Coordinates of C-alpha atoms in Angstrom, one line a residue:
Chain A
X1 CA -24.3 54.9 -49.7
X2 CA -24.1 52.4 -52.4
X3 CA -21.0 50.6 -53.6
X4 CA -20.2 48.5 -56.5
X5 CA -20.4 44.8 -56.0
X6 CA -20.4 43.8 -59.6
X7 CA -17.1 42.0 -59.2
X8 CA -14.7 41.5 -56.4
X9 CA -11.7 43.8 -56.0
X10 CA -9.1 41.2 -56.8
X11 CA -6.3 42.8 -54.8
X12 CA -5.8 45.5 -52.4
X13 CA -5.7 48.9 -54.0
X14 CA -2.1 49.6 -53.2
X15 CA -0.1 51.3 -55.8
X16 CA -2.9 51.3 -58.2
X17 CA -3.6 47.6 -58.6
X18 CA -6.4 47.0 -61.0
X19 CA -9.6 46.8 -59.0
X20 CA -12.9 45.6 -60.2
X21 CA -13.5 45.3 -63.8
X22 CA -16.9 46.6 -64.5
X23 CA -19.1 45.7 -67.3
X24 CA -21.7 48.1 -68.4
X25 CA -25.1 46.7 -67.5
X26 CA -27.0 48.6 -70.1
X27 CA -27.8 46.9 -73.3
X28 CA -25.1 48.8 -75.1
X29 CA -22.2 47.1 -76.6
X30 CA -19.0 47.7 -74.8
X31 CA -17.1 50.6 -76.0
X32 CA -14.6 49.6 -78.7
X33 CA -11.1 49.7 -77.5
X34 CA -9.4 52.6 -79.2
X35 CA -9.4 56.3 -79.0
X36 CA -12.7 57.7 -80.3
X37 CA -12.9 60.7 -78.1
X38 CA -9.5 60.5 -76.5
X39 CA -8.7 64.2 -76.4
X40 CA -12.2 65.2 -75.2
X41 CA -12.2 62.5 -72.5
X42 CA -8.8 63.8 -71.2
X43 CA -10.4 67.2 -70.7
X44 CA -13.5 65.8 -69.0
X45 CA -11.4 63.6 -66.8
X46 CA -8.7 66.0 -65.9
X47 CA -10.1 67.6 -62.7
X48 CA -11.3 64.3 -61.2
X49 CA -8.1 62.6 -62.1
X50 CA -6.1 65.4 -60.5
X51 CA -8.1 65.0 -57.3
X52 CA -7.8 61.3 -57.4
X53 CA -4.0 61.2 -57.8
X54 CA -3.1 64.1 -55.5
X55 CA -5.6 63.5 -52.6
X56 CA -6.3 59.7 -52.8
X57 CA -3.6 57.7 -54.6
X58 CA -0.6 59.7 -53.5
X59 CA -1.7 60.0 -49.8
X60 CA -2.4 56.3 -49.7
X61 CA 1.1 55.5 -50.9
X62 CA 2.6 58.1 -48.7
X63 CA 0.7 56.8 -45.6
X64 CA 2.2 53.4 -46.2
X65 CA 5.7 55.0 -46.6
X66 CA 5.3 57.1 -43.5
X67 CA 4.6 54.0 -41.5
X68 CA 8.2 52.9 -42.0
X69 CA 9.6 56.2 -40.8
X70 CA 10.1 58.4 -37.7
X71 CA 8.3 61.6 -38.5
X72 CA 7.3 64.6 -36.2
X73 CA 6.3 67.0 -39.0
X74 CA 9.1 69.4 -38.1
X75 CA 12.1 67.5 -39.4
X76 CA 12.2 65.3 -42.5
X77 CA 10.9 61.7 -42.1
X78 CA 13.6 59.3 -41.2
X79 CA 13.5 55.7 -42.4
X80 CA 13.4 53.3 -39.5
X81 CA 12.2 50.1 -41.2
X82 CA 9.8 48.0 -39.2
X83 CA 10.4 49.8 -35.9
X84 CA 6.9 51.2 -35.7
X85 CA 5.3 47.8 -36.4
X86 CA 7.5 46.2 -33.8
X87 CA 6.4 48.8 -31.3
X88 CA 2.8 48.3 -32.3
X89 CA 2.8 44.6 -31.7
X90 CA 4.3 45.1 -28.2
X91 CA 2.0 48.1 -27.4
X92 CA -0.6 47.0 -24.9
X93 CA -2.6 50.2 -25.4
X94 CA -2.8 49.4 -29.1
X95 CA -4.2 46.0 -28.5
X96 CA -6.6 47.3 -25.9
X97 CA -7.9 50.0 -28.3
X98 CA -8.3 47.4 -31.0
X99 CA -10.3 45.3 -28.5
X100 CA -12.5 48.3 -27.5
X101 CA -13.1 49.1 -31.2
X102 CA -14.2 45.5 -32.0
X103 CA -16.6 45.5 -29.0
X104 CA -18.0 48.8 -30.2
X105 CA -18.4 47.5 -33.8
X106 CA -20.1 44.3 -32.7
X107 CA -22.7 46.2 -30.6
X108 CA -23.1 49.0 -33.1
X109 CA -23.5 46.8 -36.1
X110 CA -25.5 44.1 -34.4
X111 CA -28.2 46.4 -33.0
X112 CA -28.2 48.7 -36.1
X113 CA -28.6 45.9 -38.6
X114 CA -31.5 44.2 -36.8
X115 CA -33.2 47.5 -36.1
X116 CA -32.7 48.8 -39.7
X117 CA -34.1 45.5 -41.0
X118 CA -37.1 45.8 -38.8
X119 CA -37.8 49.4 -39.8
X120 CA -37.3 48.6 -43.5
X121 CA -39.8 45.7 -43.3
X122 CA -42.3 47.8 -41.4
X123 CA -42.0 50.5 -44.1
X124 CA -42.5 47.9 -46.8
X125 CA -45.2 45.7 -45.3
X126 CA -47.1 48.0 -43.0
X127 CA -47.3 51.3 -44.7
X128 CA -45.8 52.9 -47.8
X129 CA -45.8 56.4 -46.2
X130 CA -43.1 58.6 -47.6
X131 CA -43.5 60.9 -44.6
X132 CA -42.4 58.1 -42.2
X133 CA -39.4 57.4 -44.4
X134 CA -38.5 61.1 -44.1
X135 CA -38.9 61.1 -40.3
X136 CA -36.7 58.0 -40.0
X137 CA -34.0 59.8 -41.8
X138 CA -33.9 62.9 -39.6
X139 CA -31.2 61.9 -37.1
X140 CA -28.9 61.2 -40.1
X141 CA -29.0 65.0 -40.8
X142 CA -27.2 65.7 -37.5
X143 CA -23.5 65.5 -37.2
X144 CA -21.9 62.9 -34.9
X145 CA -20.8 65.8 -32.8
X146 CA -24.4 67.1 -32.4
X147 CA -25.7 63.6 -31.7
X148 CA -23.0 63.0 -29.1
X149 CA -23.6 66.3 -27.3
X150 CA -27.4 65.8 -27.3
X151 CA -27.2 62.3 -25.8
X152 CA -24.6 63.5 -23.4
X153 CA -27.3 65.8 -22.1
X154 CA -30.1 63.3 -22.2
X155 CA -28.0 60.7 -20.4
X156 CA -26.4 63.1 -17.9
X157 CA -26.3 61.3 -14.5
X158 CA -27.9 64.1 -12.4
X159 CA -30.0 66.2 -14.8
X160 CA -30.6 64.1 -18.0
X161 CA -34.1 63.1 -18.8
X162 CA -32.9 59.6 -19.5
X163 CA -31.7 59.2 -16.0
X164 CA -34.9 60.9 -14.7
X165 CA -36.8 58.0 -16.3
X166 CA -34.3 55.4 -14.9
X167 CA -34.8 56.9 -11.4
X168 CA -38.6 57.2 -12.0
X169 CA -38.7 53.5 -12.7
X170 CA -37.0 52.9 -9.3
X171 CA -33.5 52.1 -10.4
X172 CA -30.3 53.7 -9.4
X173 CA -29.1 56.4 -11.8
X174 CA -26.7 55.1 -14.4
X175 CA -23.5 57.1 -15.3
X176 CA -23.9 56.0 -18.9
X177 CA -20.8 57.8 -20.3
X178 CA -18.7 57.9 -17.1
X179 CA -18.6 54.2 -16.4
X180 CA -16.1 51.8 -17.9
X181 CA -18.8 49.2 -18.5
X182 CA -21.5 51.4 -19.9
X183 CA -19.5 53.9 -22.0
X184 CA -18.8 51.8 -25.1
X185 CA -22.3 50.3 -25.4
X186 CA -23.8 53.8 -24.9
X187 CA -21.7 55.3 -27.6
X188 CA -22.5 52.4 -29.9
X189 CA -26.2 53.0 -29.4
X190 CA -25.9 56.8 -29.9
X191 CA -24.4 56.1 -33.3
X192 CA -27.2 53.5 -34.0
X193 CA -29.7 56.3 -33.3
X194 CA -28.0 58.5 -35.9
X195 CA -27.4 56.0 -38.7
X196 CA -30.2 53.5 -38.4
X197 CA -32.6 55.4 -40.5
X198 CA -30.2 55.7 -43.4
X199 CA -29.4 52.1 -43.3
X200 CA -33.1 51.2 -43.1
X201 CA -33.7 53.3 -46.3
X202 CA -31.0 51.4 -48.2
X203 CA -32.5 48.1 -47.1
X204 CA -35.9 49.4 -48.0
X205 CA -34.7 50.2 -51.5
X206 CA -33.5 46.6 -51.7
X207 CA -36.9 45.4 -50.6
X208 CA -38.7 47.4 -53.3
X209 CA -37.0 45.1 -55.8
X210 CA -38.8 42.1 -54.5
X211 CA -41.9 41.6 -56.7
X212 CA -45.1 42.0 -54.8
X213 CA -46.8 39.0 -56.4
X214 CA -44.4 36.7 -54.5
X215 CA -46.0 37.9 -51.3
X216 CA -49.4 37.6 -52.9
X217 CA -48.7 34.0 -54.0
X218 CA -47.4 33.2 -50.5
X219 CA -50.5 34.6 -48.9
X220 CA -52.8 32.5 -51.1
X221 CA -50.9 29.5 -49.8
X222 CA -51.8 30.7 -46.3
X223 CA -48.3 31.9 -45.2
X224 CA -48.1 34.3 -42.3
X225 CA -46.2 37.6 -42.4
X226 CA -43.5 36.1 -40.2
X227 CA -43.1 33.1 -42.4
X228 CA -42.9 35.4 -45.5
X229 CA -40.1 37.3 -43.8
X230 CA -38.0 34.2 -43.3
X231 CA -38.9 32.6 -46.6
X232 CA -39.1 35.5 -49.0
X233 CA -37.8 38.7 -47.6
X234 CA -34.6 37.6 -46.0
X235 CA -33.3 35.2 -48.6
X236 CA -34.0 37.7 -51.4
X237 CA -32.5 40.6 -49.5
X238 CA -29.3 38.8 -48.7
X239 CA -27.1 40.3 -51.4
X240 CA -28.2 43.8 -50.6
X241 CA -27.8 43.1 -46.9
X242 CA -24.3 41.9 -47.5
X243 CA -23.3 45.1 -49.2
X244 CA -24.9 47.2 -46.5
X245 CA -23.1 45.2 -43.9
X246 CA -19.7 45.7 -45.5
X247 CA -20.3 49.5 -45.8
X248 CA -21.6 49.9 -42.2
X249 CA -18.8 47.7 -40.7
X250 CA -16.2 49.8 -42.4
X251 CA -17.8 53.0 -41.3
X252 CA -18.2 51.6 -37.8
X253 CA -14.5 50.8 -37.4
X254 CA -13.7 54.5 -38.1
X255 CA -15.6 55.8 -35.0
X256 CA -14.1 59.0 -33.7
X257 CA -16.3 62.0 -33.5
X258 CA -18.8 60.7 -30.9
X259 CA -16.0 59.5 -28.6
X260 CA -14.2 62.9 -28.9
X261 CA -17.2 64.9 -27.8
X262 CA -18.6 62.5 -25.1
X263 CA -15.9 60.7 -23.2
X264 CA -12.6 61.8 -24.8
X265 CA -11.4 58.2 -24.7
X266 CA -12.1 57.8 -21.0
X267 CA -12.9 56.7 -18.3
X268 CA -9.5 55.1 -17.9
X269 CA -9.1 54.4 -21.7
X270 CA -12.4 52.4 -21.7
X271 CA -13.5 54.2 -24.9
X272 CA -10.0 54.7 -26.4
X273 CA -11.1 53.5 -29.8
X274 CA -8.4 52.9 -32.4
X275 CA -9.0 56.1 -34.4
X276 CA -8.8 58.1 -31.2
X277 CA -5.5 56.5 -30.3
X278 CA -4.2 57.2 -33.8
X279 CA -5.3 60.8 -33.5
X280 CA -3.6 61.2 -30.1
X281 CA -0.4 59.7 -31.4
X282 CA -0.2 62.0 -34.4
X283 CA -1.5 65.3 -32.9
X284 CA -0.9 64.8 -29.2
X285 CA 2.6 63.2 -29.3
X286 CA 3.6 64.1 -32.9
X287 CA 4.5 60.5 -33.7
X288 CA 3.2 60.6 -37.3
X289 CA 5.2 57.5 -38.2
X290 CA 3.7 55.4 -35.4
X291 CA 0.2 56.8 -36.1
X292 CA 0.6 55.9 -39.8
X293 CA 1.6 52.3 -38.9
X294 CA -1.6 51.9 -36.9
X295 CA -3.6 53.4 -39.8
X296 CA -2.1 50.7 -42.0
X297 CA -3.1 48.1 -39.5
X298 CA -6.6 49.4 -39.6
X299 CA -6.5 49.4 -43.4
X300 CA -5.4 45.8 -43.4
X301 CA -8.2 44.8 -41.0
X302 CA -10.9 46.6 -43.1
X303 CA -9.6 45.1 -46.3
X304 CA -9.6 41.6 -44.8
X305 CA -13.2 42.1 -43.6
X306 CA -14.3 43.2 -47.0
X307 CA -12.7 40.3 -48.7
X308 CA -14.0 37.8 -46.1
X309 CA -17.6 39.1 -46.2
X310 CA -17.5 39.1 -50.0
X311 CA -16.4 35.5 -50.0
X312 CA -19.1 34.5 -47.5
X313 CA -22.0 36.2 -49.1
X314 CA -21.0 35.2 -52.6
X315 CA -21.4 31.6 -51.6
X316 CA -25.1 32.0 -51.0
X317 CA -26.2 34.7 -53.5
X318 CA -29.7 34.7 -54.6
X319 CA -30.8 36.4 -57.7
X320 CA -34.1 37.9 -58.6
X321 CA -33.1 38.1 -62.2
Chain B
X1 CA -23.8 39.5 -35.0
X2 CA -24.6 40.4 -31.5
X3 CA -27.2 38.5 -29.7
X4 CA -30.0 40.9 -30.3
X5 CA -33.3 39.7 -31.5
X6 CA -36.1 41.6 -32.9
X7 CA -39.0 39.5 -34.1
X8 CA -40.3 41.0 -37.2
X9 CA -43.8 42.3 -36.5
X10 CA -46.4 39.8 -37.5
X11 CA -49.0 41.5 -39.5
X12 CA -52.1 40.3 -41.0
X13 CA -52.2 39.9 -44.7
X14 CA -51.8 43.3 -46.2
X15 CA -52.5 44.1 -49.8
X16 CA -51.3 47.3 -51.3
X17 CA -54.7 48.8 -50.3
X18 CA -55.1 47.7 -46.7
X19 CA -58.5 46.5 -45.8
X20 CA -60.6 48.8 -43.8
X21 CA -62.1 46.1 -41.6
X22 CA -61.0 45.1 -38.1
X23 CA -57.3 45.4 -37.9
X24 CA -55.6 42.3 -36.5
X25 CA -53.6 42.1 -33.3
X26 CA -50.5 41.8 -35.3
X27 CA -51.1 44.9 -37.3
X28 CA -51.8 46.9 -34.2
X29 CA -48.6 45.6 -32.6
X30 CA -46.7 46.6 -35.7
X31 CA -48.1 50.1 -35.5
X32 CA -47.1 50.3 -31.9
X33 CA -43.6 49.4 -32.8
X34 CA -43.6 52.0 -35.6
X35 CA -44.9 54.6 -33.2
X36 CA -42.1 53.8 -30.7
X37 CA -39.5 54.1 -33.5
X38 CA -40.9 57.5 -34.5
X39 CA -40.9 58.6 -30.8
X40 CA -37.3 57.6 -30.2
X41 CA -36.3 59.3 -33.4
X42 CA -38.0 62.6 -32.8
X43 CA -38.0 63.1 -29.0
X44 CA -34.4 64.1 -28.7
X45 CA -35.1 67.0 -31.1
X46 CA -37.9 68.2 -28.9
X47 CA -35.6 67.9 -25.9
X48 CA -33.0 70.1 -27.6
X49 CA -35.5 72.8 -28.2
X50 CA -37.0 72.5 -24.7
X51 CA -33.5 72.8 -23.1
X52 CA -32.4 75.6 -25.3
X53 CA -35.3 77.7 -24.2
X54 CA -34.8 77.1 -20.5
X55 CA -32.5 78.8 -18.1
X56 CA -29.7 76.7 -16.6
X57 CA -30.7 77.3 -13.0
X58 CA -34.2 76.2 -13.6
X59 CA -32.9 73.1 -15.5
X60 CA -31.1 72.0 -12.4
X61 CA -34.2 72.4 -10.3
X62 CA -36.7 70.8 -12.7
X63 CA -34.8 68.2 -14.8
X64 CA -37.9 66.3 -15.8
X65 CA -40.3 69.0 -16.7
X66 CA -41.6 68.4 -20.3
X67 CA -42.0 72.1 -21.1
X68 CA -39.2 74.8 -21.1
X69 CA -38.6 75.9 -17.6
X70 CA -38.1 79.6 -16.8
X71 CA -38.4 80.5 -20.5
X72 CA -35.5 82.5 -21.9
X73 CA -33.6 83.0 -25.1
X74 CA -30.4 83.4 -23.2
X75 CA -29.0 80.1 -24.5
X76 CA -29.3 81.3 -28.1
X77 CA -27.9 84.7 -27.2
X78 CA -24.8 82.9 -25.7
X79 CA -24.4 80.6 -28.6
X80 CA -24.5 83.5 -31.0
X81 CA -22.2 85.6 -28.9
X82 CA -24.8 88.3 -28.3
X83 CA -24.3 88.4 -24.5
X84 CA -21.8 90.2 -22.5
X85 CA -19.3 88.0 -20.7
X86 CA -20.6 89.0 -17.2
X87 CA -24.2 88.3 -18.3
X88 CA -23.2 84.9 -19.8
X89 CA -21.4 83.8 -16.7
X90 CA -24.3 84.9 -14.5
X91 CA -26.6 82.7 -16.5
X92 CA -24.3 79.7 -16.2
X93 CA -22.3 80.1 -19.5
X94 CA -18.5 79.9 -19.7
X95 CA -18.1 83.5 -21.0
X96 CA -15.7 82.0 -23.6
X97 CA -16.5 84.0 -26.7
X98 CA -17.9 82.0 -29.6
X99 CA -18.5 83.7 -32.9
X100 CA -21.2 81.4 -34.2
X101 CA -22.0 83.6 -37.2
X102 CA -18.5 83.3 -38.3
X103 CA -18.5 79.5 -38.0
X104 CA -21.8 79.3 -39.8
X105 CA -20.4 81.2 -42.7
X106 CA -17.3 79.1 -42.7
X107 CA -19.4 75.9 -42.8
X108 CA -21.5 77.3 -45.6
X109 CA -18.4 78.2 -47.7
X110 CA -16.7 74.9 -47.2
X111 CA -19.8 72.8 -47.8
X112 CA -20.8 74.8 -50.9
X113 CA -17.4 74.7 -52.4
X114 CA -17.0 71.0 -51.9
X115 CA -20.5 70.1 -53.1
X116 CA -20.6 72.3 -56.3
X117 CA -17.1 71.4 -57.4
X118 CA -17.2 67.7 -56.5
X119 CA -20.5 67.1 -58.2
X120 CA -19.6 69.0 -61.3
X121 CA -16.1 67.4 -61.7
X122 CA -17.4 64.0 -60.8
X123 CA -20.2 64.4 -63.4
X124 CA -17.6 65.3 -66.0
X125 CA -15.6 62.2 -65.2
X126 CA -18.7 60.0 -65.1
X127 CA -19.6 61.3 -68.6
X128 CA -16.1 60.4 -69.9
X129 CA -16.4 56.9 -68.3
X130 CA -19.9 56.2 -69.7
X131 CA -20.4 58.0 -73.0
X132 CA -17.0 58.7 -74.5
X133 CA -14.9 56.1 -76.1
X134 CA -11.2 56.1 -75.4
X135 CA -8.3 53.7 -74.9
X136 CA -7.9 52.3 -71.4
X137 CA -11.3 53.6 -70.2
X138 CA -12.3 50.5 -68.2
X139 CA -8.9 50.1 -66.7
X140 CA -8.9 53.6 -65.5
X141 CA -12.4 53.2 -64.1
X142 CA -11.3 50.1 -62.3
X143 CA -8.6 52.2 -60.6
X144 CA -11.2 54.7 -59.5
X145 CA -13.3 51.9 -58.1
X146 CA -10.3 50.6 -56.2
X147 CA -10.3 54.0 -54.5
X148 CA -13.6 53.1 -52.9
X149 CA -11.7 50.5 -50.9
X150 CA -9.5 53.1 -49.2
X151 CA -11.2 54.2 -46.0
X152 CA -11.4 58.0 -45.9
X153 CA -9.7 58.0 -42.6
X154 CA -6.6 56.4 -43.9
X155 CA -5.7 59.3 -46.2
X156 CA -6.3 62.0 -43.5
X157 CA -2.9 61.9 -41.9
X158 CA -0.9 62.0 -45.2
X159 CA -3.3 64.6 -46.6
X160 CA -2.7 66.7 -43.5
X161 CA 1.0 66.6 -44.3
X162 CA 0.3 67.5 -47.9
X163 CA -2.0 70.5 -47.0
X164 CA 0.7 71.6 -44.5
X165 CA 3.3 71.6 -47.3
X166 CA 1.0 73.5 -49.5
X167 CA 0.7 76.1 -46.8
X168 CA -3.0 75.8 -46.5
X169 CA -3.4 74.9 -42.9
X170 CA -6.0 77.0 -41.1
X171 CA -7.5 77.9 -44.4
X172 CA -11.0 77.1 -45.7
X173 CA -9.5 76.0 -49.0
X174 CA -7.3 73.5 -47.2
X175 CA -10.4 72.0 -45.6
X176 CA -12.3 71.7 -48.9
X177 CA -9.5 70.6 -51.2
X178 CA -9.2 66.8 -50.6
X179 CA -12.9 66.2 -51.5
X180 CA -13.3 69.1 -53.9
X181 CA -12.4 67.3 -57.1
X182 CA -14.0 64.0 -56.8
X183 CA -14.9 61.1 -54.6
X184 CA -14.9 57.6 -56.2
X185 CA -18.4 57.2 -55.0
X186 CA -19.7 60.3 -56.7
X187 CA -18.1 59.2 -60.0
X188 CA -19.5 55.7 -59.7
X189 CA -23.0 56.9 -58.7
X190 CA -23.3 59.3 -61.6
X191 CA -21.9 57.0 -64.1
X192 CA -24.7 54.5 -63.3
X193 CA -27.3 57.1 -64.3
X194 CA -25.5 58.3 -67.4
X195 CA -25.3 54.7 -68.6
X196 CA -29.1 54.5 -68.4
X197 CA -29.7 57.5 -70.6
X198 CA -31.1 56.0 -73.8
X199 CA -28.8 56.1 -76.8
X200 CA -31.6 57.5 -79.0
X201 CA -31.6 60.7 -77.0
X202 CA -27.9 61.2 -77.6
X203 CA -28.1 60.2 -81.2
X204 CA -31.0 62.6 -81.8
X205 CA -28.9 65.4 -80.4
X206 CA -25.9 64.4 -82.5
X207 CA -28.1 64.5 -85.6
X208 CA -29.1 68.0 -84.6
X209 CA -25.5 68.9 -84.9
X210 CA -24.7 69.1 -81.2
X211 CA -21.2 68.2 -80.1
X212 CA -20.3 65.9 -77.3
X213 CA -19.6 68.8 -74.9
X214 CA -23.0 70.3 -75.6
X215 CA -24.7 66.9 -75.1
X216 CA -23.1 66.7 -71.7
X217 CA -24.6 70.1 -70.7
X218 CA -27.9 69.9 -72.6
X219 CA -28.8 66.3 -72.4
X220 CA -26.9 64.4 -69.7
X221 CA -27.0 66.9 -66.8
X222 CA -30.7 67.7 -67.2
X223 CA -31.7 64.0 -67.5
X224 CA -29.8 63.1 -64.4
X225 CA -31.0 66.1 -62.4
X226 CA -32.8 64.1 -59.7
X227 CA -29.8 61.8 -58.9
X228 CA -27.5 64.9 -59.1
X229 CA -29.7 66.7 -56.6
X230 CA -29.8 63.7 -54.3
X231 CA -26.1 63.3 -54.4
X232 CA -25.7 67.0 -53.9
X233 CA -27.8 67.2 -50.8
X234 CA -26.1 64.1 -49.4
X235 CA -22.6 65.5 -50.1
X236 CA -23.6 68.8 -48.5
X237 CA -24.8 67.1 -45.4
X238 CA -21.7 64.9 -45.2
X239 CA -19.3 67.9 -45.6
X240 CA -21.4 70.0 -43.2
X241 CA -21.2 67.3 -40.5
X242 CA -17.5 66.4 -41.0
X243 CA -15.5 66.9 -37.9
X244 CA -12.2 64.9 -37.9
X245 CA -10.7 66.6 -41.0
X246 CA -11.6 70.2 -40.1
X247 CA -10.4 69.5 -36.6
X248 CA -6.9 68.7 -37.9
X249 CA -6.7 71.5 -40.4
X250 CA -8.1 74.6 -38.6
X251 CA -6.5 76.3 -35.6
X252 CA -8.2 79.6 -35.3
X253 CA -11.6 81.3 -35.8
X254 CA -10.7 82.2 -39.4
X255 CA -11.2 78.7 -40.6
X256 CA -13.3 77.1 -37.8
X257 CA -16.4 75.3 -38.9
X258 CA -19.5 74.6 -36.8
X259 CA -18.8 71.0 -35.8
X260 CA -15.3 72.0 -34.4
X261 CA -16.7 75.1 -32.7
X262 CA -19.4 72.9 -31.0
X263 CA -16.8 70.5 -29.7
X264 CA -14.9 73.5 -28.3
X265 CA -18.1 74.9 -26.8
X266 CA -18.7 71.6 -25.1
X267 CA -15.1 71.6 -23.7
X268 CA -15.5 75.1 -22.3
X269 CA -17.2 73.9 -19.2
X270 CA -17.8 76.6 -16.5
X271 CA -17.1 75.8 -12.8
X272 CA -20.8 75.5 -12.2
X273 CA -21.2 72.6 -14.6
X274 CA -22.2 72.5 -18.3
X275 CA -24.1 75.3 -19.9
X276 CA -26.7 72.9 -21.2
X277 CA -29.0 75.6 -22.4
X278 CA -26.4 77.4 -24.4
X279 CA -25.0 74.1 -25.7
X280 CA -28.4 72.9 -26.9
X281 CA -29.1 76.2 -28.6
X282 CA -25.8 75.8 -30.4
X283 CA -26.5 72.3 -31.5
X284 CA -29.9 73.5 -32.8
X285 CA -28.2 76.3 -34.8
X286 CA -25.7 73.8 -36.2
X287 CA -28.4 71.3 -37.2
X288 CA -31.1 73.6 -38.4
X289 CA -29.7 74.4 -41.8
X290 CA -29.5 70.7 -42.7
X291 CA -33.0 70.1 -41.4
X292 CA -34.3 72.9 -43.7
X293 CA -32.3 71.7 -46.6
X294 CA -33.6 68.2 -46.2
X295 CA -37.2 69.5 -45.7
X296 CA -37.1 71.2 -49.1
X297 CA -35.9 68.2 -51.0
X298 CA -37.1 65.4 -48.8
X299 CA -39.5 63.8 -51.2
X300 CA -37.1 63.5 -54.1
X301 CA -34.2 62.3 -51.8
X302 CA -36.2 59.7 -50.0
X303 CA -37.3 58.2 -53.3
X304 CA -33.8 58.3 -54.9
X305 CA -31.8 56.7 -52.2
X306 CA -31.4 53.4 -53.8
X307 CA -29.1 50.6 -54.7
X308 CA -27.5 51.6 -58.0
X309 CA -25.1 48.9 -58.9
X310 CA -26.0 46.3 -56.4
X311 CA -26.8 43.2 -58.3

């Protein structure tokens, strides 16, 4: 999906801080301040605003509030100050699940970004086939649950075709999803399989903005395709790549479904990703306060990543304009 | 970045119309890579089908056979709950009743409700943000954009508490509500397109005596039909595939959607091991509607997925 990058969100969106100020990029003059269609606008905005306030703004504030309480759903939330955060800092399982999540994100994003870039470049420079673009997108139509179950079968130690191939090549069968070392990389790659096509198409859309005569000119100068990639494609794609990276990293940190249907957090907590631990705390042990505190921690991590990536990429922005 | 390297395929000079003469080594290599990508993408789909049409006992005996072994539709019958318990257990199923038709209908209801309402309300908001003039418009839009920064997952726990207080747990409406009115992304995405509708079109309609409401229905929505369709299909796929939120909200068959049912099916493992054939049939049933939906609109979607707003 696309997101706005027209200007940086100055502060975290807590309690309705003003986010990005956007400027219309059409040639139109900015709307005059003042109520031209105030009443009509109120009508048009009403449903979306209701949804925004009730299911986005209010839950965000409430989630932060709940993180300072002890709450089990049955009795009213009880204010306990920083207890949940204190517990979190001293909870080895929390730190371990954070570590597992980071390992997952690094593998998932690393492989996915490189593969998506390769696919996008192939779709741009090798063939302009729309059919191939459609094929590449098909795994994205599956749910994570379906993708997880299918690969659970393909990689099954005894009966999976994946392990038949491994055995056929003369190696020992690999218990991909039942082994502490293999489980997280395997889940990371399953999710690459599902999402890489969509990411590739976003990058492809960015590549389409690069004028073809730049390549033509480079070729007249005798540049090879590889050189063109490093000298033209990559530098010009950088801003788009940065936005896609922010989006995919944020998505990647929220991994849950695939873990739930393949390993259930095991073996021995090896795949106990943060979101899974949060879910277990809330719905397994009814510690909604503690689960909320961990959600806030995740929110802080993701916001920090967004800000950081924005800073880094802004430093080297190229512009086609 | 992880230490993964993929050298971009070196290809010979390619113009928009590739030359018909001897393809270079680089080009052949690039096609081989492309073919490998297509293979890895599509083979799992074939394997789902092949497994779903095999019987469990034969699967264990011939794990590597490329064709369906001991052809049977038993897997589909189990997934759709058409088999008697004894028969299901005899064929390696769990015998746990699954009412897939019910879940299919639930998924359709939830996804349709979310998609239709979300797109329509978001389009209304996008119109107010792009073509109507009112005080505080840009500040309000900034607030909506800030909503993009909140990860969906963060609001799930508090929303669960809210839905519980509203008494909508285990109810299809409870599953649909949080995303039924808007998503910041949908508003942002549609606003981009409305901004690009030329003023002249709007002014011509105004001269004809059309009001702003009429312009929205008669000018804006039709002119943005392709992006609306793309957004609609993507929204449908997203809500169809959602698992975490419905898992929290639904407890019983009455509000269970396909993704949740699948995970339960996977957890119902018989003593003899997984019912792979039934499981693969079930995943196929869950995925097929989306494949068909995409198949119908593929061309328009593939060309519309783009970078609105990335500068």
